[in-house]
PDB file of C-alpha atoms and ligand atoms in Angstrom:
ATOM      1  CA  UNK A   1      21.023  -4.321  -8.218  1.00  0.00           C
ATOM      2  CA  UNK A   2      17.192  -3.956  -7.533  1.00  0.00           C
ATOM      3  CA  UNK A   3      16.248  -5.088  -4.115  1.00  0.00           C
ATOM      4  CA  UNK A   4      12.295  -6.510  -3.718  1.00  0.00           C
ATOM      5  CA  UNK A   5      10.306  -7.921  -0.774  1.00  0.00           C
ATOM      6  CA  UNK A   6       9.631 -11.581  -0.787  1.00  0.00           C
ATOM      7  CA  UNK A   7       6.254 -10.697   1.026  1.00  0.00           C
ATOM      8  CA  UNK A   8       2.556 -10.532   1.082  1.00  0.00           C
ATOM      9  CA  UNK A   9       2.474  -8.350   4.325  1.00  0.00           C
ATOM     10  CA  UNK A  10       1.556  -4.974   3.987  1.00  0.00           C
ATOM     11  CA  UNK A  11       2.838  -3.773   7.090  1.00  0.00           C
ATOM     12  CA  UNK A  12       6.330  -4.862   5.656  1.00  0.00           C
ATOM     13  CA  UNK A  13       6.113  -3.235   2.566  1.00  0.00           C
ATOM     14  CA  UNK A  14       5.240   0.093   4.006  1.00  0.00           C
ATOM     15  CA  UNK A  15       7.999   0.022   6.344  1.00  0.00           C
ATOM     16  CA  UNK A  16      10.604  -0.684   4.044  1.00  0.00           C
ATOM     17  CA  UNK A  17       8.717   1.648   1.249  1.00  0.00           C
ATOM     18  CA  UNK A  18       9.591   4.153   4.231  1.00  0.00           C
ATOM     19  CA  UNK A  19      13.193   3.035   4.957  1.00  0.00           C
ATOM     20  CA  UNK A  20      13.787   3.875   1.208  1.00  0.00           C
ATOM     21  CA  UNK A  21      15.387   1.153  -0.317  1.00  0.00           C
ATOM     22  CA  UNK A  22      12.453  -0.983  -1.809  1.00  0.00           C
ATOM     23  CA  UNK A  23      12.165  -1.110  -5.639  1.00  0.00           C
ATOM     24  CA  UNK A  24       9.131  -3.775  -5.802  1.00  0.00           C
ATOM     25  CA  UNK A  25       7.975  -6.880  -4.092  1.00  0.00           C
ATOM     26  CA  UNK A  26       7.399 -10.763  -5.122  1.00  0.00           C
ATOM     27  CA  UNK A  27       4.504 -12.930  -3.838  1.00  0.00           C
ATOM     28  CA  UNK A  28       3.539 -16.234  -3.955  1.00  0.00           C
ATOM     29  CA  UNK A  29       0.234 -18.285  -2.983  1.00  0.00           C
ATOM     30  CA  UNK A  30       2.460 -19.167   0.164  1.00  0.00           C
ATOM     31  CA  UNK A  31       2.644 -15.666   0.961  1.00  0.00           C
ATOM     32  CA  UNK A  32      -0.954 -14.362  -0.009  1.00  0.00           C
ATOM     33  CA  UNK A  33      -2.124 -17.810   2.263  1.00  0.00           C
ATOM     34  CA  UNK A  34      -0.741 -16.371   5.153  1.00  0.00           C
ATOM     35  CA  UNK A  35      -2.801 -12.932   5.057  1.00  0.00           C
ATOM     36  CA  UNK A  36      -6.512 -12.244   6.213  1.00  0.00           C
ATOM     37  CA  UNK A  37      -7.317 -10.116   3.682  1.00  0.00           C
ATOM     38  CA  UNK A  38      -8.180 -11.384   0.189  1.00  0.00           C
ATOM     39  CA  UNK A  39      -5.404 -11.743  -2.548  1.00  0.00           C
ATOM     40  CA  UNK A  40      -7.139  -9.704  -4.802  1.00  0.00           C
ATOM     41  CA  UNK A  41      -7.408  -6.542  -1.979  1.00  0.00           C
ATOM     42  CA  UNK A  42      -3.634  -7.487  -1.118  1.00  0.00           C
ATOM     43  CA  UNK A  43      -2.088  -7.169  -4.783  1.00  0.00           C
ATOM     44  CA  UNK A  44      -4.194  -3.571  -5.273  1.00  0.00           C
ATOM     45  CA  UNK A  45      -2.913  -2.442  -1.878  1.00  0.00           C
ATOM     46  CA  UNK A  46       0.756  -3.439  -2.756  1.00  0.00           C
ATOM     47  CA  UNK A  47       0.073  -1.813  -6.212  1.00  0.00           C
ATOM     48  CA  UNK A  48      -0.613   1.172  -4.893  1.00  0.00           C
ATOM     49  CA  UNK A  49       1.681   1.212  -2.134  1.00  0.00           C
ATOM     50  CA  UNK A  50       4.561   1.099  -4.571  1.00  0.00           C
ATOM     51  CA  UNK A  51       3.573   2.377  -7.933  1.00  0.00           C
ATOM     52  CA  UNK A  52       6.855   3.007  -9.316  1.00  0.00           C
ATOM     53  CA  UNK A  53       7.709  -0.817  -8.261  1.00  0.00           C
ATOM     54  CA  UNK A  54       7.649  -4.022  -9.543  1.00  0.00           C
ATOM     55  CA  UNK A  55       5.105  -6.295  -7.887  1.00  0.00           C
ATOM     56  CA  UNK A  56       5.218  -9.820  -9.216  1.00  0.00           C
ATOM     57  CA  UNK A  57       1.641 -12.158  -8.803  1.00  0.00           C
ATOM     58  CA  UNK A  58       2.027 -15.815  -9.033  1.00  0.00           C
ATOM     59  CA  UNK A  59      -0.574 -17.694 -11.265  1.00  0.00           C
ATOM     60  CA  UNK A  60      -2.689 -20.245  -9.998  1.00  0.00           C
ATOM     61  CA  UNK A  61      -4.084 -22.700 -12.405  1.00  0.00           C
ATOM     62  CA  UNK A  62      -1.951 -25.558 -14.093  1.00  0.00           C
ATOM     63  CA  UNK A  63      -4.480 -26.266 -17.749  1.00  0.00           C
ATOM     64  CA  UNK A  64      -2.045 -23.772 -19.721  1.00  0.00           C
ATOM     65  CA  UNK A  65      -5.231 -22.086 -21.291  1.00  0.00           C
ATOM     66  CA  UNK A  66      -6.250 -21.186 -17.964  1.00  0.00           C
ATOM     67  CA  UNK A  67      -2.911 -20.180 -16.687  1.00  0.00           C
ATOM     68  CA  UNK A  68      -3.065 -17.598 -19.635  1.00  0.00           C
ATOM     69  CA  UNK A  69      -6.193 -16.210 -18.986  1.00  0.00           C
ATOM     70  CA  UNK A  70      -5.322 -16.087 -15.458  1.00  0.00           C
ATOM     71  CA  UNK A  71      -2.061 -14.267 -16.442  1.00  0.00           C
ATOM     72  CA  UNK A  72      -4.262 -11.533 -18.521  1.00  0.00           C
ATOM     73  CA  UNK A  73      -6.338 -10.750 -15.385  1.00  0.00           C
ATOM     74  CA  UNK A  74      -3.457 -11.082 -13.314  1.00  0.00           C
ATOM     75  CA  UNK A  75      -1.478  -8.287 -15.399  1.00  0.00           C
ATOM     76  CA  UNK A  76      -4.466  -6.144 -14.939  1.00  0.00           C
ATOM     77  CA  UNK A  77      -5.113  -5.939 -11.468  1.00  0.00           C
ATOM     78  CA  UNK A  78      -2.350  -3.223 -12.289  1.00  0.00           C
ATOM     79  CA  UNK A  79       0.322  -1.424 -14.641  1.00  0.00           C
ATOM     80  CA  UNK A  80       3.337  -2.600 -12.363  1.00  0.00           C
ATOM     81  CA  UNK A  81       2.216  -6.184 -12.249  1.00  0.00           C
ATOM     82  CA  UNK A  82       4.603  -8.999 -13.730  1.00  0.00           C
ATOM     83  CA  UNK A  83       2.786 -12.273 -13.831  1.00  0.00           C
ATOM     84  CA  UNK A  84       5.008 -15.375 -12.192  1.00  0.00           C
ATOM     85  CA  UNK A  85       4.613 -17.988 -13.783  1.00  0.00           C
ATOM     86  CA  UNK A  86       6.544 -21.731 -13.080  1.00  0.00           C
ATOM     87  CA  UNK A  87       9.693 -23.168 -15.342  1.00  0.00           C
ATOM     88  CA  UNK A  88       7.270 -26.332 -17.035  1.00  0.00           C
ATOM     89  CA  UNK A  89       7.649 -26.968 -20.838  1.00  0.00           C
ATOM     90  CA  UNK A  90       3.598 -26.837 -21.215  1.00  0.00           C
ATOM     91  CA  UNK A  91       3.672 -23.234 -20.438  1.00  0.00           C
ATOM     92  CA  UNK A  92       6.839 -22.104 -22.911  1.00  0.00           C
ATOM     93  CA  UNK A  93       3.915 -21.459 -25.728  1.00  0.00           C
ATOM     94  CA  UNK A  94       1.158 -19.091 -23.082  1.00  0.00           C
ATOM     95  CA  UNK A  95       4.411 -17.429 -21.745  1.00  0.00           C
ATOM     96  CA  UNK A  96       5.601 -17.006 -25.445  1.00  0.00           C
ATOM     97  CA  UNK A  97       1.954 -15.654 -26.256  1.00  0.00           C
ATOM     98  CA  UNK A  98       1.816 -13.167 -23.048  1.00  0.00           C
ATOM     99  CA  UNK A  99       5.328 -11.651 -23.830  1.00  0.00           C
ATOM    100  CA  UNK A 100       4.108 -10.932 -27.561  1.00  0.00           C
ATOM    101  CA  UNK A 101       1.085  -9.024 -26.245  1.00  0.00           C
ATOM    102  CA  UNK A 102       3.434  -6.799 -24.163  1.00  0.00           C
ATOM    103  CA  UNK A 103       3.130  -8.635 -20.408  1.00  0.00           C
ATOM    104  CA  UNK A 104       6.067  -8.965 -18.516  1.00  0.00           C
ATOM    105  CA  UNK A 105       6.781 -12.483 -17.187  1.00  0.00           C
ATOM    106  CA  UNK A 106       8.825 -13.836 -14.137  1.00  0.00           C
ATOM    107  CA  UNK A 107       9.456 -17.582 -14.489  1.00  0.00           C
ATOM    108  CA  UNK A 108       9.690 -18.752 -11.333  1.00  0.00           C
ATOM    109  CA  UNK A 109      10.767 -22.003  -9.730  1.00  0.00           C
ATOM    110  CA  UNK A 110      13.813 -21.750 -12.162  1.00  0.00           C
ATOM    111  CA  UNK A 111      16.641 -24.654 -11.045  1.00  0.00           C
ATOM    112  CA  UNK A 112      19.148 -25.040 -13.648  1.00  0.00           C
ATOM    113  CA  UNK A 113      21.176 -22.912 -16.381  1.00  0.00           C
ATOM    114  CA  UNK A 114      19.317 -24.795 -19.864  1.00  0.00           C
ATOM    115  CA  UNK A 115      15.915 -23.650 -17.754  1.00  0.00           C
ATOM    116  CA  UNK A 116      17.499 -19.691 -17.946  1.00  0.00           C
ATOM    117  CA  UNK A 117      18.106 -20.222 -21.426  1.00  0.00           C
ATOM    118  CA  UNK A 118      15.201 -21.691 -23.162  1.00  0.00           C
ATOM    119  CA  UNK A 119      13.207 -18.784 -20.996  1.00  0.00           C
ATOM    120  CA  UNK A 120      15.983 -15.880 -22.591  1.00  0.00           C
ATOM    121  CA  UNK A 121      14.372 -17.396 -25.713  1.00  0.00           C
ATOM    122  CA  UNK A 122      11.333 -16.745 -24.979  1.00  0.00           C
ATOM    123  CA  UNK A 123      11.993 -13.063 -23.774  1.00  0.00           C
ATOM    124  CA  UNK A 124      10.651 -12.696 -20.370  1.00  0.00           C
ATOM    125  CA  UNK A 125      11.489  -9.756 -18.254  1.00  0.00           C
ATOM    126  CA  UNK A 126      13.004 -11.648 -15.034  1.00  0.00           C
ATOM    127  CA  UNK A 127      13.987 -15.325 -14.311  1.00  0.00           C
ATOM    128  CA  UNK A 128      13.521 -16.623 -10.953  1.00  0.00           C
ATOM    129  CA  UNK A 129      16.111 -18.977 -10.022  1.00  0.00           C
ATOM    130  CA  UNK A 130      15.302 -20.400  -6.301  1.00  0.00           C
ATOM    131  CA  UNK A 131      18.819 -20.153  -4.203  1.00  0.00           C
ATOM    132  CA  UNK A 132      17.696 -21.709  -0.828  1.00  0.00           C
ATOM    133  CA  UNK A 133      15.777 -24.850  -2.433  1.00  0.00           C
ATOM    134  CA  UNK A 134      19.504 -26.106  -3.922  1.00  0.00           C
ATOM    135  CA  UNK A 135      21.119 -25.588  -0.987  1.00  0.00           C
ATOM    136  CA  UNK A 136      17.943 -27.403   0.766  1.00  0.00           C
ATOM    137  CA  UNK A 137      19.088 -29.977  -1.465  1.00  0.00           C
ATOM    138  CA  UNK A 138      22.772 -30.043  -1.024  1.00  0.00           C
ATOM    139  CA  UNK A 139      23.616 -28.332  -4.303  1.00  0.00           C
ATOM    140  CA  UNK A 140      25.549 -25.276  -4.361  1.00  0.00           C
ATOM    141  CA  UNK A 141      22.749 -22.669  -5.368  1.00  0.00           C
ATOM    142  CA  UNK A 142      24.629 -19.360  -5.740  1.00  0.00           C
ATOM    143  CA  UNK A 143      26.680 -21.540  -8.527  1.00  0.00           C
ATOM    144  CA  UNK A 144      23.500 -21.394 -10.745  1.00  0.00           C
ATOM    145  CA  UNK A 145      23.752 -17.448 -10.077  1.00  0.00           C
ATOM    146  CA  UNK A 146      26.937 -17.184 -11.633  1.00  0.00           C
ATOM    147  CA  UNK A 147      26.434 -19.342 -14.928  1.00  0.00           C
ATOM    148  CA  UNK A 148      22.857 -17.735 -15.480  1.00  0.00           C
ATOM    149  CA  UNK A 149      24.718 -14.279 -15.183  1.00  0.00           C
ATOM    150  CA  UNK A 150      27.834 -15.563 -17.673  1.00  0.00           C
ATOM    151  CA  UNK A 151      25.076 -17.150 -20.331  1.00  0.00           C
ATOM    152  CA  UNK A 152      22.964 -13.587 -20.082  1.00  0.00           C
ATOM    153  CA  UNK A 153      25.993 -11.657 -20.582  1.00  0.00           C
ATOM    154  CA  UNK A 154      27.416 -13.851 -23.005  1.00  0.00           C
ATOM    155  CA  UNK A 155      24.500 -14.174 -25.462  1.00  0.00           C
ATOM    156  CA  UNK A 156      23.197 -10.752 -24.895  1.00  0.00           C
ATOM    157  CA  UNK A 157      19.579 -11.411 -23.614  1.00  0.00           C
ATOM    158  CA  UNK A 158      17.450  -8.923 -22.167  1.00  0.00           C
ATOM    159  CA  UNK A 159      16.233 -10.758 -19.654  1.00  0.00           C
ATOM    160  CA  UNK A 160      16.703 -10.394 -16.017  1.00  0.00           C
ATOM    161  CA  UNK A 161      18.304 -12.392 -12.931  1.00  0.00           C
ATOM    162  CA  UNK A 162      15.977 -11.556  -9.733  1.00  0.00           C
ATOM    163  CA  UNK A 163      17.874 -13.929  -7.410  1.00  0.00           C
ATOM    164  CA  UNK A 164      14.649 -15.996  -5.108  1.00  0.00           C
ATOM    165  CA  UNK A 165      15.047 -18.023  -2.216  1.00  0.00           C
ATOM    166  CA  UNK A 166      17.437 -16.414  -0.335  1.00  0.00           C
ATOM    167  CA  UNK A 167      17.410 -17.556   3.322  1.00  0.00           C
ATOM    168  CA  UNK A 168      20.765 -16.255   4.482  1.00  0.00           C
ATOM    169  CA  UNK A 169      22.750 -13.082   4.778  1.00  0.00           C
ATOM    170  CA  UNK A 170      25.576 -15.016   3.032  1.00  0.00           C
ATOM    171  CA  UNK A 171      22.774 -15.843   0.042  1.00  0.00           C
ATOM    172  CA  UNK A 172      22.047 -12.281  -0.179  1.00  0.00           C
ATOM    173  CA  UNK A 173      25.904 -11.306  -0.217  1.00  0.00           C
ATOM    174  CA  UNK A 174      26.757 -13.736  -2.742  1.00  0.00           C
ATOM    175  CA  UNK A 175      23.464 -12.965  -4.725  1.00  0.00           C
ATOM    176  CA  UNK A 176      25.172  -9.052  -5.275  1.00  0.00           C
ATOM    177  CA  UNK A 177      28.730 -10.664  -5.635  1.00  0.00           C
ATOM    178  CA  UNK A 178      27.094 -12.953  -8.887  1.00  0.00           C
ATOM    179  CA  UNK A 179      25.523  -9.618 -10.361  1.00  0.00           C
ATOM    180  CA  UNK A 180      22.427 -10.781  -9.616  1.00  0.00           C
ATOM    181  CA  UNK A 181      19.823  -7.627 -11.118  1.00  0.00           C
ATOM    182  CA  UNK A 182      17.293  -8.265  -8.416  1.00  0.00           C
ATOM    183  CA  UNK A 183      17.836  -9.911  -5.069  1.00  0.00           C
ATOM    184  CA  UNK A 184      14.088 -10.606  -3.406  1.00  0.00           C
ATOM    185  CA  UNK A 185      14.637 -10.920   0.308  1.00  0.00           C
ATOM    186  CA  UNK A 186      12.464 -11.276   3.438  1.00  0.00           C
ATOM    187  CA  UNK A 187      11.629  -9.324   5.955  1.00  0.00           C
ATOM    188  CA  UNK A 188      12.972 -10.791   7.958  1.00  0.00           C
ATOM    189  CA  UNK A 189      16.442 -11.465   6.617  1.00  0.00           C
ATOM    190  CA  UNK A 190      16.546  -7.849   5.182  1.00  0.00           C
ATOM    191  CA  UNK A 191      16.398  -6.927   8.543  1.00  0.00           C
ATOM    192  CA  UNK A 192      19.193  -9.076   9.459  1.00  0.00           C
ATOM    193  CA  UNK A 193      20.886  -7.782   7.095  1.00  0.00           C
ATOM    194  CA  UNK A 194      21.093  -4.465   7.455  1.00  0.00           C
ATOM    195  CA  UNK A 195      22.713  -5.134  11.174  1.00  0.00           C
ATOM    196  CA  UNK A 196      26.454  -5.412  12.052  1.00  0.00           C
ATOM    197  CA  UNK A 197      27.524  -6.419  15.487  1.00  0.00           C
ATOM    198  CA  UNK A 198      30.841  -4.100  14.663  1.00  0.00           C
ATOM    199  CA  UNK A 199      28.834  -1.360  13.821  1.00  0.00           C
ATOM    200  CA  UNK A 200      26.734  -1.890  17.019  1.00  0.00           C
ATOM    201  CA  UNK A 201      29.984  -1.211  19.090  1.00  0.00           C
ATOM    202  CA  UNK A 202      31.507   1.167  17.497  1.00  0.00           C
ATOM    203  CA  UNK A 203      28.786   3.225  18.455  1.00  0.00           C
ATOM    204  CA  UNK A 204      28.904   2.424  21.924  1.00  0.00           C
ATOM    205  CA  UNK A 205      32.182   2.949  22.266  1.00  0.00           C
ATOM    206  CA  UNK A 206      32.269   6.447  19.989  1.00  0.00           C
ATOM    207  CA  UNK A 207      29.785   7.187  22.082  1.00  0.00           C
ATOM    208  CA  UNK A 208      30.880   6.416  25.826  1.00  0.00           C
ATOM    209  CA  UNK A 209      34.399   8.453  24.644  1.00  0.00           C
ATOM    210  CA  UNK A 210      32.465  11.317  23.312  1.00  0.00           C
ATOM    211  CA  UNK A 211      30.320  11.198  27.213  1.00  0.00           C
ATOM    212  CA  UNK A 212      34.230  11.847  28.450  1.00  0.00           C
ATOM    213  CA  UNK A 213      34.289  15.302  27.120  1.00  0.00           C
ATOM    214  CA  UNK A 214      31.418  16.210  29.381  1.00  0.00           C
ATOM    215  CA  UNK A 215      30.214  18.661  26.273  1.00  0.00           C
ATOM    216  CA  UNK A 216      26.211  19.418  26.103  1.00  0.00           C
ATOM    217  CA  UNK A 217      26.043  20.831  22.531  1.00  0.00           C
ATOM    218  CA  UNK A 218      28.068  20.316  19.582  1.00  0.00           C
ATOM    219  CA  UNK A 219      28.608  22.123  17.296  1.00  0.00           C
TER     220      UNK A 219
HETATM  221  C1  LIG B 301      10.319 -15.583  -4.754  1.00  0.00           C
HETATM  222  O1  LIG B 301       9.828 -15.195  -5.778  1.00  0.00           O
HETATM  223  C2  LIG B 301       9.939 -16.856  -4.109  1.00  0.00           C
HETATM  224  O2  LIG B 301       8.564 -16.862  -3.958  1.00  0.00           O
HETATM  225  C3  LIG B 301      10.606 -17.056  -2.788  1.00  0.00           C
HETATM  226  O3  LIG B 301      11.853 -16.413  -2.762  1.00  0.00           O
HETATM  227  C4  LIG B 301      10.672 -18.513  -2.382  1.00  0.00           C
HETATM  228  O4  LIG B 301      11.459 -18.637  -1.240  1.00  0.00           O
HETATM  229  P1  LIG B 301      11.500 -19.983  -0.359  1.00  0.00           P
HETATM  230  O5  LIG B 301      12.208 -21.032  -1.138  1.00  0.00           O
HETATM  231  O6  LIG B 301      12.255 -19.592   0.861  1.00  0.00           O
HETATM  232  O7  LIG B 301      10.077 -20.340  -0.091  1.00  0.00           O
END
């Protein structure tokens, strides 16, 4: 499984581009309206930071004609962009169009299993399906994991599951356990994460026996 930053914060990215572990990053206008600098410098400097990685740019506009031109200049801003755009019927024919001419699409905003399918049909590269907004809702979201991944697998589509919305370290756990391709997490929760409490102790304790011996160096 792929693991991405749900971020628009540089810092972030660099320090988990450093940890080793990153394979690309999603933003959102959420994100990008929580930065100083302007989207535009934030989406080169992410480009660049990770140019092996995925980076995925959410359009803006809602006329479909504009969402596709916005997608085309959106694509450009660099080679490992993939233009989000949402799950509404008016764009199935733009995000048809942009696939043809060799753009790679994340559908985002993606809440049910017929939503996955009609956007296999169309061929995108990754669908989005938002984890945390079910729950927020009372509906089971990690369920829609598991179907989406049964469908894929069943029908033999290309496209991709890059699990979104994941607020929990359970979410992210049961995002691998559904075979999930991509898991997009936060800083903040892949920090979380990447802790154990048992771990934690262990240490301690390896270490306060280890203090017993009285030895300086080793080996
Ligand atoms: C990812 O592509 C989404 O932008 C993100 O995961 C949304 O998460 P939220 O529902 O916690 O805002």
């Amino acid at each position: 499984m792929k693991l991405f930053l749900d971020t628009a914060d540089v810092a972030q990215i660099q320090y988990w581009k450093e940890v080793g572990i990153l394979d690309g990053v999603t933003t959102n206008p959420t994100h990008l309206s929580k930065e100083k600098k302007s989207p535009q410098e934030i989406i080169k400097t992410i480009c660049a930071l990770l140019p092996q990685g995925d980076i995925s740019v959410e359009v803006t506009q809602q006329d479909p004609q504009q969402v596709y031109e916005q997608a085309k200049a959106i694509a450009a801003l660099g080679k490992n962009v993939t233009v989000k755009i949402p799950c509404q019927l008016q764009y199935y024919p733009i995000i048809k169009k942009l696939v043809a001419e060799g753009i790679r699409v994340n559908v985002t905003l993606l809440f049910t299993l017929v939503q996955g399918f009609m956007m296999c049909k169309l061929g995108v590269s990754y669908i989005s399906p938002f984890v945390g907004r079910w729950d927020d809702n009372d509906i089971n979201g990690i369920e829609l994991l598991d179907s989406l991944r049964d469908m894929i697998d069943s029908y033999g589509y290309e496209t991709k599951i890059l699990a979104a919305s994941l607020r929990t370290v359970r979410h992210f756990h049961d995002a691998l356990a559904a075979g999930a391709d991509v898991a997009t997490v936060s800083p903040e929760l892949l920090a979380k994460s990447v802790h154990h409490i048992l771990t934690e102790q262990g240490i301690q304790a390896f270490t306060a026996d280890w203090a017993k011996l009285g030895i300086t160096q080793f080996p």
